PDB file of C-alpha atoms in Angstrom:
ATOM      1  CA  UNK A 214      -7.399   2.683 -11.189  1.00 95.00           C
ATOM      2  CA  UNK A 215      -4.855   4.339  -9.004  1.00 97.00           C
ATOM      3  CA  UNK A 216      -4.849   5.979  -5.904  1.00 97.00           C
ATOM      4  CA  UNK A 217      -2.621   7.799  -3.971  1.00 98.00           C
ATOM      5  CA  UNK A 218      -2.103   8.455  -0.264  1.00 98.00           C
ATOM      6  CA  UNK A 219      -0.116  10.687   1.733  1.00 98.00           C
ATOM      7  CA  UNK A 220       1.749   8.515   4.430  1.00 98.00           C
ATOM      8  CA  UNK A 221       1.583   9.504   7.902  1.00 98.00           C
ATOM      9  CA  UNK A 222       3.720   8.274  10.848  1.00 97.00           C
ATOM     10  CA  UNK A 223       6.495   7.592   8.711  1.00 97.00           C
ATOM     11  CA  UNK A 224       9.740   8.387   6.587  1.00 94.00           C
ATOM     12  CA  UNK A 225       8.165   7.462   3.299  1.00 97.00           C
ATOM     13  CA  UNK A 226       5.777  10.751   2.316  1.00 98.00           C
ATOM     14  CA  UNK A 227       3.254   9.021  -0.374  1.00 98.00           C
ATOM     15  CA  UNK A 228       2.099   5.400  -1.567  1.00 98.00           C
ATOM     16  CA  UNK A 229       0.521   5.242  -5.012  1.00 98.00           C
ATOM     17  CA  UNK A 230      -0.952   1.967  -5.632  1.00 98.00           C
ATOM     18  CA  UNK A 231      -2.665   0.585  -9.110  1.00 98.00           C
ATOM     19  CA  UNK A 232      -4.941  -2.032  -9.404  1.00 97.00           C
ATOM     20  CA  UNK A 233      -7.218  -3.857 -11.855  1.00 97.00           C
ATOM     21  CA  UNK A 234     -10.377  -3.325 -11.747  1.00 94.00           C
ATOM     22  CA  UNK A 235     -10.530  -6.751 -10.401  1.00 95.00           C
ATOM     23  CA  UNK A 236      -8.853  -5.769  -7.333  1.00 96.00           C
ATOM     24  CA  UNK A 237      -4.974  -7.753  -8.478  1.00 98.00           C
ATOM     25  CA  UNK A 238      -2.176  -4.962  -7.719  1.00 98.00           C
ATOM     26  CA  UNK A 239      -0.790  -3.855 -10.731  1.00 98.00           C
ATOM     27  CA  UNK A 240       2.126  -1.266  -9.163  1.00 98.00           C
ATOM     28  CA  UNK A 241       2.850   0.092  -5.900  1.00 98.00           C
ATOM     29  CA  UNK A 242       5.265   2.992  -5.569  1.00 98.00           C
ATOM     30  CA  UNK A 243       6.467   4.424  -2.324  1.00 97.00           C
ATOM     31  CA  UNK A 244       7.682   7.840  -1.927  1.00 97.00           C
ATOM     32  CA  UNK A 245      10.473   8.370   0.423  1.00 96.00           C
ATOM     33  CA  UNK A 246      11.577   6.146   3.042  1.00 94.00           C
ATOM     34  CA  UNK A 247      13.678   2.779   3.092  1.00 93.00           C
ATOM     35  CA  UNK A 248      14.322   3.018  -0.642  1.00 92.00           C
ATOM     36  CA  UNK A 249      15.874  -0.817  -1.418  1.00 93.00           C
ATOM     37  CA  UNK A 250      13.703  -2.307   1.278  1.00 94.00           C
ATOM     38  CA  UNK A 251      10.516  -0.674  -0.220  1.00 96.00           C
ATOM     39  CA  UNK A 252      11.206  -1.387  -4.013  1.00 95.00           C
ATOM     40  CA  UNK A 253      11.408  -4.882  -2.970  1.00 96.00           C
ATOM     41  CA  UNK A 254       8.475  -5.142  -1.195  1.00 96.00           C
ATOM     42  CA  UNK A 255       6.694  -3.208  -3.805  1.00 97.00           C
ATOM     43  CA  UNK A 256       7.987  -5.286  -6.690  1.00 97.00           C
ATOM     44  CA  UNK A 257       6.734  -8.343  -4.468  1.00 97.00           C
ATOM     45  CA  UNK A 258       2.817  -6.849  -4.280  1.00 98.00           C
ATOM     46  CA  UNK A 259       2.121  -6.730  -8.146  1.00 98.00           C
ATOM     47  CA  UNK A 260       0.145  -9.724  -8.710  1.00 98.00           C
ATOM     48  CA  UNK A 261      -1.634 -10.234  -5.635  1.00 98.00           C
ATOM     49  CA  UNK A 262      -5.282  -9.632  -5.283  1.00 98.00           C
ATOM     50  CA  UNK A 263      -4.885  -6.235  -2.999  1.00 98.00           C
ATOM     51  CA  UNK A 264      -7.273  -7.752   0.294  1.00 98.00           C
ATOM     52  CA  UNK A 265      -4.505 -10.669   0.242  1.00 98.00           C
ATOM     53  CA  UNK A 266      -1.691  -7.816   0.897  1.00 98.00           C
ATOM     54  CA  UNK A 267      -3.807  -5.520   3.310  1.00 98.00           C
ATOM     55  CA  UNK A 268      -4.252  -9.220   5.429  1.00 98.00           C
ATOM     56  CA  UNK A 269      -0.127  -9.816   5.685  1.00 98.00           C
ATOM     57  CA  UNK A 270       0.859  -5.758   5.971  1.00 98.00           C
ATOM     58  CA  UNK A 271      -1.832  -4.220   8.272  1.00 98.00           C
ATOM     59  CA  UNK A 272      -0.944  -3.635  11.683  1.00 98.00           C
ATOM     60  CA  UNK A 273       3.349  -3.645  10.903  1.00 97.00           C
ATOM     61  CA  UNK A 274       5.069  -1.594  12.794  1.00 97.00           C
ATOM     62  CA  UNK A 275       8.609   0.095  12.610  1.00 95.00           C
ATOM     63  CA  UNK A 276      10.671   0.434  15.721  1.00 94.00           C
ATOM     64  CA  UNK A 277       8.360   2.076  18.376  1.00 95.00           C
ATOM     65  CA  UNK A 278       6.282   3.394  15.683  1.00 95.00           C
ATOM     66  CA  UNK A 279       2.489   2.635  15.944  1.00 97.00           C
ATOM     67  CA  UNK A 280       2.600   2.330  11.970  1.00 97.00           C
ATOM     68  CA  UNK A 281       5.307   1.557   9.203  1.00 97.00           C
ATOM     69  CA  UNK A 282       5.768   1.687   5.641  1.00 97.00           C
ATOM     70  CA  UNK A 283       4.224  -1.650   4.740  1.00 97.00           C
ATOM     71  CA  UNK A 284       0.918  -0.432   7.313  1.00 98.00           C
ATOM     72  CA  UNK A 285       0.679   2.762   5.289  1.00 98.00           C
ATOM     73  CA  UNK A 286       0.521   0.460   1.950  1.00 98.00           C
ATOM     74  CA  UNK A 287      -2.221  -1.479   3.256  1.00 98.00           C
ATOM     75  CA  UNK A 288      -3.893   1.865   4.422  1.00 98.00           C
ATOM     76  CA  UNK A 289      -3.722   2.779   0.792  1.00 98.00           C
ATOM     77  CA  UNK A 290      -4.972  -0.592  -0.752  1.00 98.00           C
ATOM     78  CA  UNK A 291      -8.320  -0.306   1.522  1.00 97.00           C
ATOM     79  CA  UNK A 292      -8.514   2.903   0.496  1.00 97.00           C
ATOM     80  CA  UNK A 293      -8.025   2.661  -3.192  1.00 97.00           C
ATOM     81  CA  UNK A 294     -10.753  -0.679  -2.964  1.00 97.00           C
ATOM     82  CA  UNK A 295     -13.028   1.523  -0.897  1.00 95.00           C
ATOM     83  CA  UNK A 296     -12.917   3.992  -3.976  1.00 93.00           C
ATOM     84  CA  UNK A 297     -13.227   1.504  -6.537  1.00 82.00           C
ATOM     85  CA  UNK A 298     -16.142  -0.032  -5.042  1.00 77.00           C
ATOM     86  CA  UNK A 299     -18.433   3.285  -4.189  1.00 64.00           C
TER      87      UNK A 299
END
């Protein structure tokens, strides 16, 4: 399945995340914002089941920012896993 989010609090403007329908990340692609930084960390995700990512990214912040980039991934992971599961 994949979902898709529209970021808030950030630079980056979307997150679209895939996963299986086992809940393993398949792609994550980031819309705007830190381009290098977020390819990385997007190319890092596939592979992991997607509650294993929300638990290390949720809560990041960037600068005095109450969110950041990798927050507003994790957003999009619960969301995407509350979807998959109604």
């Amino acid at each position: 399945m994949t979902y898709t989010r529209k970021n808030k609090g950030v630079c980056s403007l979307t997150t679209e995340v895939s996963l299986t329908d086992d809940g393993v990340i398949e792609s994550v692609a980031v819309v705007g914002g830190c381009n290098g930084n977020l390819k990385g960390m997007c190319s890092l995700l596939k592979g992991l089941r997607a509650e294993e990512a929300v638990s290390r990214l949720k809560g990041l912040t960037c600068g005095s920012k109450q969110t950041s980039c990798p927050d507003q991934i994790a957003l999009a992971l619960e969301e995407a896993l509350a979807q998959k599961n109604v």
